[in-house]
mmCIF file of C-alpha atoms and ligand atoms in Angstrom:
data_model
loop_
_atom_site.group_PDB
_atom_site.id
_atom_site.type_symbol
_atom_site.label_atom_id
_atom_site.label_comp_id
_atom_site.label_asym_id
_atom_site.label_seq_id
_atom_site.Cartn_x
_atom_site.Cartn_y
_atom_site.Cartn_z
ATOM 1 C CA UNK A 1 0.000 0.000 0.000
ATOM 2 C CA UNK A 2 1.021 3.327 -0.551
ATOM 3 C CA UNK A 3 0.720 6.257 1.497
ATOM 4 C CA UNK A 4 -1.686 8.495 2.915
ATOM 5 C CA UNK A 5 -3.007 12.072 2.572
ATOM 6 C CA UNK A 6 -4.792 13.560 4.610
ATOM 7 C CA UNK A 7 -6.546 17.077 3.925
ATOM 8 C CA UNK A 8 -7.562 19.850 6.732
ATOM 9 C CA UNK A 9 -4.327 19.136 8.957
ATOM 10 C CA UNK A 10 -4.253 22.425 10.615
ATOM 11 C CA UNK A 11 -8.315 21.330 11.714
ATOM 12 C CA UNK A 12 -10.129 20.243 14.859
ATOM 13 C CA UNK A 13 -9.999 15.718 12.843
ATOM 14 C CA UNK A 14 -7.203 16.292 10.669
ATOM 15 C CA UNK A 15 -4.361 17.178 12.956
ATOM 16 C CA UNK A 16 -5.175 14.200 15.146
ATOM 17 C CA UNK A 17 -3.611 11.767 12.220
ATOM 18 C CA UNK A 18 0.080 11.385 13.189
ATOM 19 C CA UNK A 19 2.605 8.571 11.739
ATOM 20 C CA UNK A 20 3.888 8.796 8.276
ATOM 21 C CA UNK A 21 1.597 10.776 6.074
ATOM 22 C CA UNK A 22 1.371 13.761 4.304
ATOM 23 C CA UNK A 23 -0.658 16.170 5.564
ATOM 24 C CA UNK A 24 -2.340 19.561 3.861
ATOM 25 C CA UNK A 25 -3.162 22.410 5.446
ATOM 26 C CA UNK A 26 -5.023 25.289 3.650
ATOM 27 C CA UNK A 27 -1.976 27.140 3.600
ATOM 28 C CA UNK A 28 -0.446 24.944 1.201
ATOM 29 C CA UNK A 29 -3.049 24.378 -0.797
ATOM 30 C CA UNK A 30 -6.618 25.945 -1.480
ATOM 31 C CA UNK A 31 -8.624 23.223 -2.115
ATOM 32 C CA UNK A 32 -11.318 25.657 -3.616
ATOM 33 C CA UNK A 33 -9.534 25.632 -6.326
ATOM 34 C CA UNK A 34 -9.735 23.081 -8.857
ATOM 35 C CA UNK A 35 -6.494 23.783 -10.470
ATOM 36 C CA UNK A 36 -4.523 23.908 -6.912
ATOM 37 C CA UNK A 37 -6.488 20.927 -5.989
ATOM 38 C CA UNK A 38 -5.316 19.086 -8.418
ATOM 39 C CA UNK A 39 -1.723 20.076 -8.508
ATOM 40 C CA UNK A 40 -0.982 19.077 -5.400
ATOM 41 C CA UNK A 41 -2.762 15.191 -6.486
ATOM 42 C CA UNK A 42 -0.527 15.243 -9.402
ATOM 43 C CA UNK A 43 2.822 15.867 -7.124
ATOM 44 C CA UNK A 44 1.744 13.396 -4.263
ATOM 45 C CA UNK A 45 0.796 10.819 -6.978
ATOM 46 C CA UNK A 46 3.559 11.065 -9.383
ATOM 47 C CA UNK A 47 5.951 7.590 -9.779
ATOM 48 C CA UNK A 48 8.945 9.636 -10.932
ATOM 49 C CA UNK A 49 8.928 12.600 -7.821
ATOM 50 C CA UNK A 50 7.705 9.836 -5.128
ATOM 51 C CA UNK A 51 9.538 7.100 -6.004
ATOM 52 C CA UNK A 52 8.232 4.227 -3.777
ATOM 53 C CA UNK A 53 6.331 6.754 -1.788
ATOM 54 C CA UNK A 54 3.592 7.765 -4.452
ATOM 55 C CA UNK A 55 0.011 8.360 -2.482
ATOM 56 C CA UNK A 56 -3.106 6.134 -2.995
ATOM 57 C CA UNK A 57 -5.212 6.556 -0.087
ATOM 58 C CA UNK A 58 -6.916 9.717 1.200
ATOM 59 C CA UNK A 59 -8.870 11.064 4.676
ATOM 60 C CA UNK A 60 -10.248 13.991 3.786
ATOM 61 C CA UNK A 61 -11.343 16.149 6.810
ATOM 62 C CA UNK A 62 -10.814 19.510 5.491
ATOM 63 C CA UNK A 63 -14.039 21.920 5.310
ATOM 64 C CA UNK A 64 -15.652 25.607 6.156
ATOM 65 C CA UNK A 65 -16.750 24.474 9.484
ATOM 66 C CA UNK A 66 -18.873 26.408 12.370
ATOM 67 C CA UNK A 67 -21.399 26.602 15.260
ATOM 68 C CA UNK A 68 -24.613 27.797 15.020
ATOM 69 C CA UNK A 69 -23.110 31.339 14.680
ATOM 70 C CA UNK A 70 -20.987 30.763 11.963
ATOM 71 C CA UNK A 71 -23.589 28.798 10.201
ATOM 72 C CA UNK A 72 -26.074 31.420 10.265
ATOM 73 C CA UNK A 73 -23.962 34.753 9.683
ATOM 74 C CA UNK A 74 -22.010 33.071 6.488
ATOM 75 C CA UNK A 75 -23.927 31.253 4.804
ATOM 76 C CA UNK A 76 -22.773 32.161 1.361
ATOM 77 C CA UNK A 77 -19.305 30.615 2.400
ATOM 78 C CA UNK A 78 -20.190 27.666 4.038
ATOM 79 C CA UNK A 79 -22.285 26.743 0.896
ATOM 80 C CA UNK A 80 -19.354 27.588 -2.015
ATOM 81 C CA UNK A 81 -16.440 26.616 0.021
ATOM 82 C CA UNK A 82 -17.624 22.998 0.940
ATOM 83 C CA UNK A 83 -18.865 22.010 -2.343
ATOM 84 C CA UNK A 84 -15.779 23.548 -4.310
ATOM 85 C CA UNK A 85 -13.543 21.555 -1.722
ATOM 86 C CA UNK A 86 -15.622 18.151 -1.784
ATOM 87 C CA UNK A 87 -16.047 18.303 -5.385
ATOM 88 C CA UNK A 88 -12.150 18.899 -6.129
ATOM 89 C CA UNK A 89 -11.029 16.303 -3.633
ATOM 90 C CA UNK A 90 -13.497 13.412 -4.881
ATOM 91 C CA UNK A 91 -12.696 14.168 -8.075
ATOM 92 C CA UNK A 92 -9.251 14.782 -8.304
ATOM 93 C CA UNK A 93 -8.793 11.443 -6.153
ATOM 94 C CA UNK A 94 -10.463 9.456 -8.999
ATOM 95 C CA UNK A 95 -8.270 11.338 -11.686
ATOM 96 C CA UNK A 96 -5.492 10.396 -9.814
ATOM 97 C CA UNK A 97 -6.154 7.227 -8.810
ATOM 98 C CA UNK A 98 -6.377 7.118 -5.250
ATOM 99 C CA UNK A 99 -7.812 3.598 -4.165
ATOM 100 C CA UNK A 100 -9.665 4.753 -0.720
ATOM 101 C CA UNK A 101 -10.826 8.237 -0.216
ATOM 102 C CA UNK A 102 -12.865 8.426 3.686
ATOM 103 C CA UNK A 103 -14.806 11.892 3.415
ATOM 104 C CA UNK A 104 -16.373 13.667 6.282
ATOM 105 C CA UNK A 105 -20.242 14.251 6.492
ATOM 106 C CA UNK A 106 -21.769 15.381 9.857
ATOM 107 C CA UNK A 107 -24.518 14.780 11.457
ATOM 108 C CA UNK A 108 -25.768 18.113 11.028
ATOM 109 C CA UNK A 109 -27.125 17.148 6.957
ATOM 110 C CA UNK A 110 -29.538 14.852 8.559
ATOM 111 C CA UNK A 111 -33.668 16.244 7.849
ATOM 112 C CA UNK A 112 -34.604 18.270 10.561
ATOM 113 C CA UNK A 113 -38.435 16.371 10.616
ATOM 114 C CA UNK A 114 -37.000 13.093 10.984
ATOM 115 C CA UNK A 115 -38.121 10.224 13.282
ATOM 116 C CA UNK A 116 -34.785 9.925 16.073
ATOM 117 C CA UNK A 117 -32.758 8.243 16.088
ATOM 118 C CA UNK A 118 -30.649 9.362 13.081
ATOM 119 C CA UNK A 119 -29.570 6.295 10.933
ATOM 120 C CA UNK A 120 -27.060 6.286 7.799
ATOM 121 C CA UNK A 121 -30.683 5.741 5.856
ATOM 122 C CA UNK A 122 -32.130 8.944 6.628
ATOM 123 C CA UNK A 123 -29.515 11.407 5.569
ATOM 124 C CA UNK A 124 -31.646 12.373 2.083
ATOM 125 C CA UNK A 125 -35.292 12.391 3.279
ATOM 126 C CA UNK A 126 -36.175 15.961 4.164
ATOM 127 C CA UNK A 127 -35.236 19.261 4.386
ATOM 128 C CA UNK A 128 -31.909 20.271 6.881
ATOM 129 C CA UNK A 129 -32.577 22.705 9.717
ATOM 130 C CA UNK A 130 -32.841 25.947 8.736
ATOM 131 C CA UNK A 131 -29.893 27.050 10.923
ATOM 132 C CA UNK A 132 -27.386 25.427 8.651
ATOM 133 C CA UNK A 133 -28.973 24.627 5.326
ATOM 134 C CA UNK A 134 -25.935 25.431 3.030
ATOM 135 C CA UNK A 135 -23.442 23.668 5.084
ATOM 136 C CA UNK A 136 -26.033 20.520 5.573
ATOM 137 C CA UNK A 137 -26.962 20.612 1.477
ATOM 138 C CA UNK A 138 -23.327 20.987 0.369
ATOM 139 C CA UNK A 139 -21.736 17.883 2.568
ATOM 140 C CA UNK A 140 -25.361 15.899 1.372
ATOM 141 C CA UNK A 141 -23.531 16.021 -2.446
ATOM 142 C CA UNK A 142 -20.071 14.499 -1.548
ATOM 143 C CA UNK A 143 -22.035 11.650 -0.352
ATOM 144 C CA UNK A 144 -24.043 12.207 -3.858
ATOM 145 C CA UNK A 145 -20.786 12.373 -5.598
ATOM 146 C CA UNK A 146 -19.122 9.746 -3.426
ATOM 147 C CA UNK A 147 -22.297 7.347 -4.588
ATOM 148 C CA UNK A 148 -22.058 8.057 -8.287
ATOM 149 C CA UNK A 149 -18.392 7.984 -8.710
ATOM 150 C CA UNK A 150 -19.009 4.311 -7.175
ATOM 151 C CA UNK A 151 -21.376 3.207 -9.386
ATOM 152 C CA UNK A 152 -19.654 4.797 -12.758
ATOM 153 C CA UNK A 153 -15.649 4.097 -11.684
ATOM 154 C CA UNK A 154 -16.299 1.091 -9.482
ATOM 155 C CA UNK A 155 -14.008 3.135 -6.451
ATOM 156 C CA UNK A 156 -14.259 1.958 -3.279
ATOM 157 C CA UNK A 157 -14.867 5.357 -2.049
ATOM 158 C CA UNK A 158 -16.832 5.914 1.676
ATOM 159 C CA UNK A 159 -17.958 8.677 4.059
ATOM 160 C CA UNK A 160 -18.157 8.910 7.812
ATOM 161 C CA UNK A 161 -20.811 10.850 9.860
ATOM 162 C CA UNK A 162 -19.160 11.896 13.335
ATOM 163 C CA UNK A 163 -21.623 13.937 15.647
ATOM 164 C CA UNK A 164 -20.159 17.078 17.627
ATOM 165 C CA UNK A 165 -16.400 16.678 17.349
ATOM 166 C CA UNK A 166 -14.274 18.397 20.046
ATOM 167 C CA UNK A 167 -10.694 18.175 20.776
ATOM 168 C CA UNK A 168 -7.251 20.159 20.522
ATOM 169 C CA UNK A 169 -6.841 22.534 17.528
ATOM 170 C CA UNK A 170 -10.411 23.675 17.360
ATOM 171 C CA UNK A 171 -11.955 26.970 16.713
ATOM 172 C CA UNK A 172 -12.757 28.676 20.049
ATOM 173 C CA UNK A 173 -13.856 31.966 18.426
ATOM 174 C CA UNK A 174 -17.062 33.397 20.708
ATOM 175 C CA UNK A 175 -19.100 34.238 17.960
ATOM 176 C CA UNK A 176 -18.871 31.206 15.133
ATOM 177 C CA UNK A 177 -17.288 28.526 17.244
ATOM 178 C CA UNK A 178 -18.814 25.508 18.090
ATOM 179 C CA UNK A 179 -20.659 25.363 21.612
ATOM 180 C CA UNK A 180 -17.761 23.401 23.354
ATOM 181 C CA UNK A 181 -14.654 25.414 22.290
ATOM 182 C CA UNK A 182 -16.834 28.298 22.549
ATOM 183 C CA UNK A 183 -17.775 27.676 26.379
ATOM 184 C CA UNK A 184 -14.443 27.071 27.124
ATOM 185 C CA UNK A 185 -12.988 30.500 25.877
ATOM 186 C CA UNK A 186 -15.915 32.007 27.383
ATOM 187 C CA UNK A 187 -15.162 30.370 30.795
ATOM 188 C CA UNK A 188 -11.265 31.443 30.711
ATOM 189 C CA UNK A 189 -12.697 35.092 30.030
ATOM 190 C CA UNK A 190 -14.932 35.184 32.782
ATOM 191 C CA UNK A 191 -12.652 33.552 35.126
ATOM 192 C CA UNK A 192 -10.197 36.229 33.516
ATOM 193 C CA UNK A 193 -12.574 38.818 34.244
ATOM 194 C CA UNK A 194 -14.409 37.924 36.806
ATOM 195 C CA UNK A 195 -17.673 37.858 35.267
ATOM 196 C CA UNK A 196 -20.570 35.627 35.256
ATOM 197 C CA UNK A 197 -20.481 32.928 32.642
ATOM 198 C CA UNK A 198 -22.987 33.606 29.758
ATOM 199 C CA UNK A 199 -24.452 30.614 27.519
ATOM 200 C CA UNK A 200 -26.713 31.143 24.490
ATOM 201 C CA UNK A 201 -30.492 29.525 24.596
ATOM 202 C CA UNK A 202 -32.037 27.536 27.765
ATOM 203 C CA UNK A 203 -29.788 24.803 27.992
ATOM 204 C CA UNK A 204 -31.860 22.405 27.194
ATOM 205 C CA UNK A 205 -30.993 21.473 23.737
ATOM 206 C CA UNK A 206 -28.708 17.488 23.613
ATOM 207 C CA UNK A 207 -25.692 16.757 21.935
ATOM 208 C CA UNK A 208 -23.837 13.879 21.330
ATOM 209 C CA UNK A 209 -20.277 14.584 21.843
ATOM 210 C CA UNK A 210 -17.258 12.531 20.457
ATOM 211 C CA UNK A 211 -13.172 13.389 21.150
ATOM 212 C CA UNK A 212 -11.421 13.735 18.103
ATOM 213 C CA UNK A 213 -8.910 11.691 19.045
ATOM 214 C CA UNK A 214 -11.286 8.684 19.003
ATOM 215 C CA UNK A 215 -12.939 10.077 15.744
ATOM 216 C CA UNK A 216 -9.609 9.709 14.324
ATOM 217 C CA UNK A 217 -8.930 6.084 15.371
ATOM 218 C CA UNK A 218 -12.157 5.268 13.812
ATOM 219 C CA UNK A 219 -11.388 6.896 10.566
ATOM 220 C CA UNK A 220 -7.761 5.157 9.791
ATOM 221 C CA UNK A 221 -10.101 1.584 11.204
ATOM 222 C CA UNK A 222 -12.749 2.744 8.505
ATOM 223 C CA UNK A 223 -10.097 3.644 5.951
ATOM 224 C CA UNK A 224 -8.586 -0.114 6.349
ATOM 225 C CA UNK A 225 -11.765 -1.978 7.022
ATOM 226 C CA UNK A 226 -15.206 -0.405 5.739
ATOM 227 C CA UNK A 227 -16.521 -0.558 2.276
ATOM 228 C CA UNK A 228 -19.768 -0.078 1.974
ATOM 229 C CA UNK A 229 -21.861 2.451 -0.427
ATOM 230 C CA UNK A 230 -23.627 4.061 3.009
ATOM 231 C CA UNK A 231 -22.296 6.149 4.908
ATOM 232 C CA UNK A 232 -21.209 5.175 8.919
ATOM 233 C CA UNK A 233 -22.342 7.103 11.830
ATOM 234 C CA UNK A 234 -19.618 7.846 14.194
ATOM 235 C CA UNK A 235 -21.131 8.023 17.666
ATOM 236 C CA UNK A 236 -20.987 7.277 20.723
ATOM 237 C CA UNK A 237 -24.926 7.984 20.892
ATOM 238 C CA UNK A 238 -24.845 9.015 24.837
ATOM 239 C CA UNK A 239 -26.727 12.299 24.922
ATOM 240 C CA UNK A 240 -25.408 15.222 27.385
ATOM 241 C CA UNK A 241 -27.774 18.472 27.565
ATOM 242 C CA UNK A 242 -25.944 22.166 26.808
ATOM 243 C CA UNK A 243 -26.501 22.668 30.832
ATOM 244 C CA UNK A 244 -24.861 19.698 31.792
ATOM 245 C CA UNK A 245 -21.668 20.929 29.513
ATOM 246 C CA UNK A 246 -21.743 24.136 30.866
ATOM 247 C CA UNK A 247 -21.443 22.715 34.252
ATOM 248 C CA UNK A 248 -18.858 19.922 33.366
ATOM 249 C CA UNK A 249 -16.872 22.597 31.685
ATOM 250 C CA UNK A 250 -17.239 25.466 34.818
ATOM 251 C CA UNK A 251 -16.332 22.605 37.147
ATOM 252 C CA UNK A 252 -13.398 21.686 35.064
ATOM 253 C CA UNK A 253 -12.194 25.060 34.758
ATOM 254 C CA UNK A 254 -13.123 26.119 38.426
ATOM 255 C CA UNK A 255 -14.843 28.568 37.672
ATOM 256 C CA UNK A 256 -17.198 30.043 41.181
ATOM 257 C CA UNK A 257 -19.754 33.075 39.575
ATOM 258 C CA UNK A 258 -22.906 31.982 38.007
ATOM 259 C CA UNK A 259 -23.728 30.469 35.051
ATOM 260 C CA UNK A 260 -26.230 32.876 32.984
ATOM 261 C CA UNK A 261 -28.771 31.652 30.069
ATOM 262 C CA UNK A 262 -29.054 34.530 27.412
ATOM 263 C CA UNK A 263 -32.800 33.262 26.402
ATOM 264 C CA UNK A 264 -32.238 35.786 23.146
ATOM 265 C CA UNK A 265 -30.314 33.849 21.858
ATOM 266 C CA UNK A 266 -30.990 30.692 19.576
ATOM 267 C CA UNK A 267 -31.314 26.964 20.765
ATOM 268 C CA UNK A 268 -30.876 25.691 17.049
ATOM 269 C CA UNK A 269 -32.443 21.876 17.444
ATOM 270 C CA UNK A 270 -33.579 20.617 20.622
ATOM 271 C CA UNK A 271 -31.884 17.504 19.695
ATOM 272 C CA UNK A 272 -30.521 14.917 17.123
ATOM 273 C CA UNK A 273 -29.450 11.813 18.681
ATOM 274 C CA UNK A 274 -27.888 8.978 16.624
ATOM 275 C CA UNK A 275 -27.979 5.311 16.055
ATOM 276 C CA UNK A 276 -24.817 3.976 16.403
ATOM 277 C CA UNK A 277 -25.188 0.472 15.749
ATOM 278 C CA UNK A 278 -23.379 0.163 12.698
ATOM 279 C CA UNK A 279 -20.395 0.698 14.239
ATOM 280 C CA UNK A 280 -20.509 -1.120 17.255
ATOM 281 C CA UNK A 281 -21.630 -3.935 15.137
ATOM 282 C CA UNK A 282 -17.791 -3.886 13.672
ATOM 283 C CA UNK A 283 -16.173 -2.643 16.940
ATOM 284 C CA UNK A 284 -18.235 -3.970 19.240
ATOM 285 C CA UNK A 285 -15.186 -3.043 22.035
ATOM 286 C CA UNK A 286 -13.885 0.150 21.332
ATOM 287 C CA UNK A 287 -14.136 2.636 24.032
ATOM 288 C CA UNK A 288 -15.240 5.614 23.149
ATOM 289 C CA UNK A 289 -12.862 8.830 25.569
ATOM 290 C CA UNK A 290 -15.307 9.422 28.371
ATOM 291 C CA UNK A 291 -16.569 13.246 28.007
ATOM 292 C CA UNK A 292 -14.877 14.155 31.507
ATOM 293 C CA UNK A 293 -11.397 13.031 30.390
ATOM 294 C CA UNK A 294 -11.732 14.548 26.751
ATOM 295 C CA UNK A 295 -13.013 17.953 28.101
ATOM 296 C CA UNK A 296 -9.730 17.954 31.004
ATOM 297 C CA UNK A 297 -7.505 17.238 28.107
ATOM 298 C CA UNK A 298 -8.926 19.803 25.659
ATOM 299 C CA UNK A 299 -8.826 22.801 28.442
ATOM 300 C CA UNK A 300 -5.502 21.500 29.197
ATOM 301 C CA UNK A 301 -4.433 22.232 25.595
ATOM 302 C CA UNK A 302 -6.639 25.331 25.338
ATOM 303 C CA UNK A 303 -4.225 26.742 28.790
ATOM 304 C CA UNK A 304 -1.039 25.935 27.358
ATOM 305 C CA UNK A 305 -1.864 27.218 23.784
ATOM 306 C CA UNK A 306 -4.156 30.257 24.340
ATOM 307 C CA UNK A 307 -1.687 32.581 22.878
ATOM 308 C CA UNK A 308 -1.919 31.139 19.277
ATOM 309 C CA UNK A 309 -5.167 28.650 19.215
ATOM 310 C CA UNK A 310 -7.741 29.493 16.600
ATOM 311 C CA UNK A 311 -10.340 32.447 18.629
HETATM 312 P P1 GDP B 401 -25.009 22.452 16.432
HETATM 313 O O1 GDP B 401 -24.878 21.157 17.169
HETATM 314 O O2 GDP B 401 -24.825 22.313 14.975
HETATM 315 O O3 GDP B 401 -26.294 23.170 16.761
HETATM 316 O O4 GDP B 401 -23.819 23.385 16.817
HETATM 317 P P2 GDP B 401 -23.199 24.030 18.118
HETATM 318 O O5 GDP B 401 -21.968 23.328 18.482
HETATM 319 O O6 GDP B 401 -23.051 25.469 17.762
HETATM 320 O O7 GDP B 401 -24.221 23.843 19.333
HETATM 321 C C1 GDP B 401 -25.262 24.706 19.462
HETATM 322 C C2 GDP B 401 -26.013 24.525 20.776
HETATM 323 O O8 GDP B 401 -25.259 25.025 21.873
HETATM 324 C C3 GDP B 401 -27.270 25.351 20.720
HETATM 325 O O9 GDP B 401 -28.258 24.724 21.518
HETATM 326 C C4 GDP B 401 -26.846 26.660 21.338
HETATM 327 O O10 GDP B 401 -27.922 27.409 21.868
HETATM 328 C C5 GDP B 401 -25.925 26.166 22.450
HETATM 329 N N1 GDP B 401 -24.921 27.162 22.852
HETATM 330 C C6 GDP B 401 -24.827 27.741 24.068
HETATM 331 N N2 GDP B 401 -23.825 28.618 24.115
HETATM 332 C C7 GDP B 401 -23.221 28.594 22.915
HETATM 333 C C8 GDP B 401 -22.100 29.283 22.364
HETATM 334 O O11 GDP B 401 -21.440 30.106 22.981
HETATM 335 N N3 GDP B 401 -21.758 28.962 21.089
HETATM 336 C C9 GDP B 401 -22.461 28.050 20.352
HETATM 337 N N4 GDP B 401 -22.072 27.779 19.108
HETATM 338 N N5 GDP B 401 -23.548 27.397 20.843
HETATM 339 C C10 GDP B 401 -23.919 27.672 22.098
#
């Protein structure tokens, strides 16, 4: 086997891939751009540059990723940029013949008016929530694209669907963040400042949480092992409500003054828990990093790189 590539290595998934691979960060290559895109195949893929070494298997994490901020105030971007980068990865992998490509869906394509829990069969039948439409239509077609290219090539290309991710190397901007990194900046400020700690909605909306770490171990078993046309939820399906967070992550941090719900702001959806049977069917043992041990690990990180992390 050759080696492998993985895209979005400066990201939240992508930067949790260590060993011998290369690894592209959008600095190095804007995979918006069709001609970069596929530059950057050609190089990787070439016999006569790599030798021995030549690339033929890809993870492909990289994408225009937010909360429910980001999602709402740019949508514009998170529509153009994920379908440019989906569409030039898929199909600059089958131009260059990579033999696996693993591509990243999330659980936030799934129809809003659905029946819970969310299975890999339900990902086309109904409208997205309106929070994050673009986002949720523009990851639907490199599952679309992943389907067809199987069908007309034969590749044994295949997606993944992990719920929230959280981990090292997120984005812990205040405003388009995700809730976790968000809470946690938001908890060093008023710690900082000795404020009370603010948190959008009621806290009641659920989440299902999984470390990046362990999303990663999945991928490089899915990337090895999985081959089938449907998607695979990644999940550890144990629900935890945005209260319960916001406690787990004031405790964590020590934090004393009161936690404060700003009711003006949006809950998104109350909920959108996931079956995760398909993958505990094939890994019936792995453990999944308990929420309490991921969170400690990721404020750790968030401490000793507050200076230059992603805000
Ligand atoms: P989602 O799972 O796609 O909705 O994305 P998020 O990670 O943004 O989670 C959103 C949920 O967390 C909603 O219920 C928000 O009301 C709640 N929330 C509370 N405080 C924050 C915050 O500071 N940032 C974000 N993004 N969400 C927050």
């Amino acid at each position: 086997m050759g080696r492998l590539l993985v895209t979005g290595q400066s990201g939240l998934i992508g930067s949790q891939f260590k060993g011998d691979l290369i690894s592209l960060s959008s600095k190095v290559c804007d995979l918006r751009d069709k001609k970069s895109t596929e530059q950057v195949f050609e190089f990787y893929t070439n016999t006569e540059i790599q030798k021995d070494f030549t690339v033929d298997k890809v993870i492909h994490c990289a994408a225009k990723v937010g909360g429910l901020g980001g999602n709402i105030n740019c949508k514009g971007d998170f529509f153009y940029d994920n379908i440019m980068i989906n569409t030039n990865v898929i199909e600059a992998s089958r131009k260059f013949d990579i033999n696996k490509l693993v591509c990243f869906l999330s659980t936030c394509i799934f129809p809003d008016n659905i029946d819970y829990p969310l299975t890999e069969k339900k990902i086309h039948l109904g409208p997205p929530h309106n929070s994050n439409y673009p986002y949720a239509y523009a990851k639907r077609m490199a599952d679309i694209q992943i389907r067809a290219y199987r069908e007309q090539y034969g590749l044994n290309y295949v997606s993944v669907i992990p719920t929230n991710v959280y981990g090292p190397n997120d984005n812990f901007n205040l405003e388009n963040g995700h809730v976790l990194p968000s809470l946690i900046h938001k908890c060093y400020l008023a710690i900082k400042n000795n404020t009370d700690f603010v948190i959008w909605g009621t806290g009641k909306p659920l989440r299902e949480f999984i470390y990046s770490k362990d999303v990663a171990e999945l991928s490089m078993w899915v990337l090895e092992n999985y081959n089938e046309e449907e998607p695979i939820i990644l999940s550890t399906s144990e629900e935890i409500s945005i209260r319960d967070l916001a406690t787990l992550i004031a405790d964590t941090m020590g934090f004393k003054n009161n936690i404060v719900w700003d009711n003006s702001k949006p809950d998104g959806q109350l909920r959108k828990p996931s079956d995760n049977h398909k993958i505990k069917k094939y890994l019936p043992n792995f453990n999944f990093t308990p929420i309490e041990v991921g969170v400690k690990e990721t404020v750790d990180w968030f401490y000793k790189n507050y200076e230059t992390l992603r805000k």
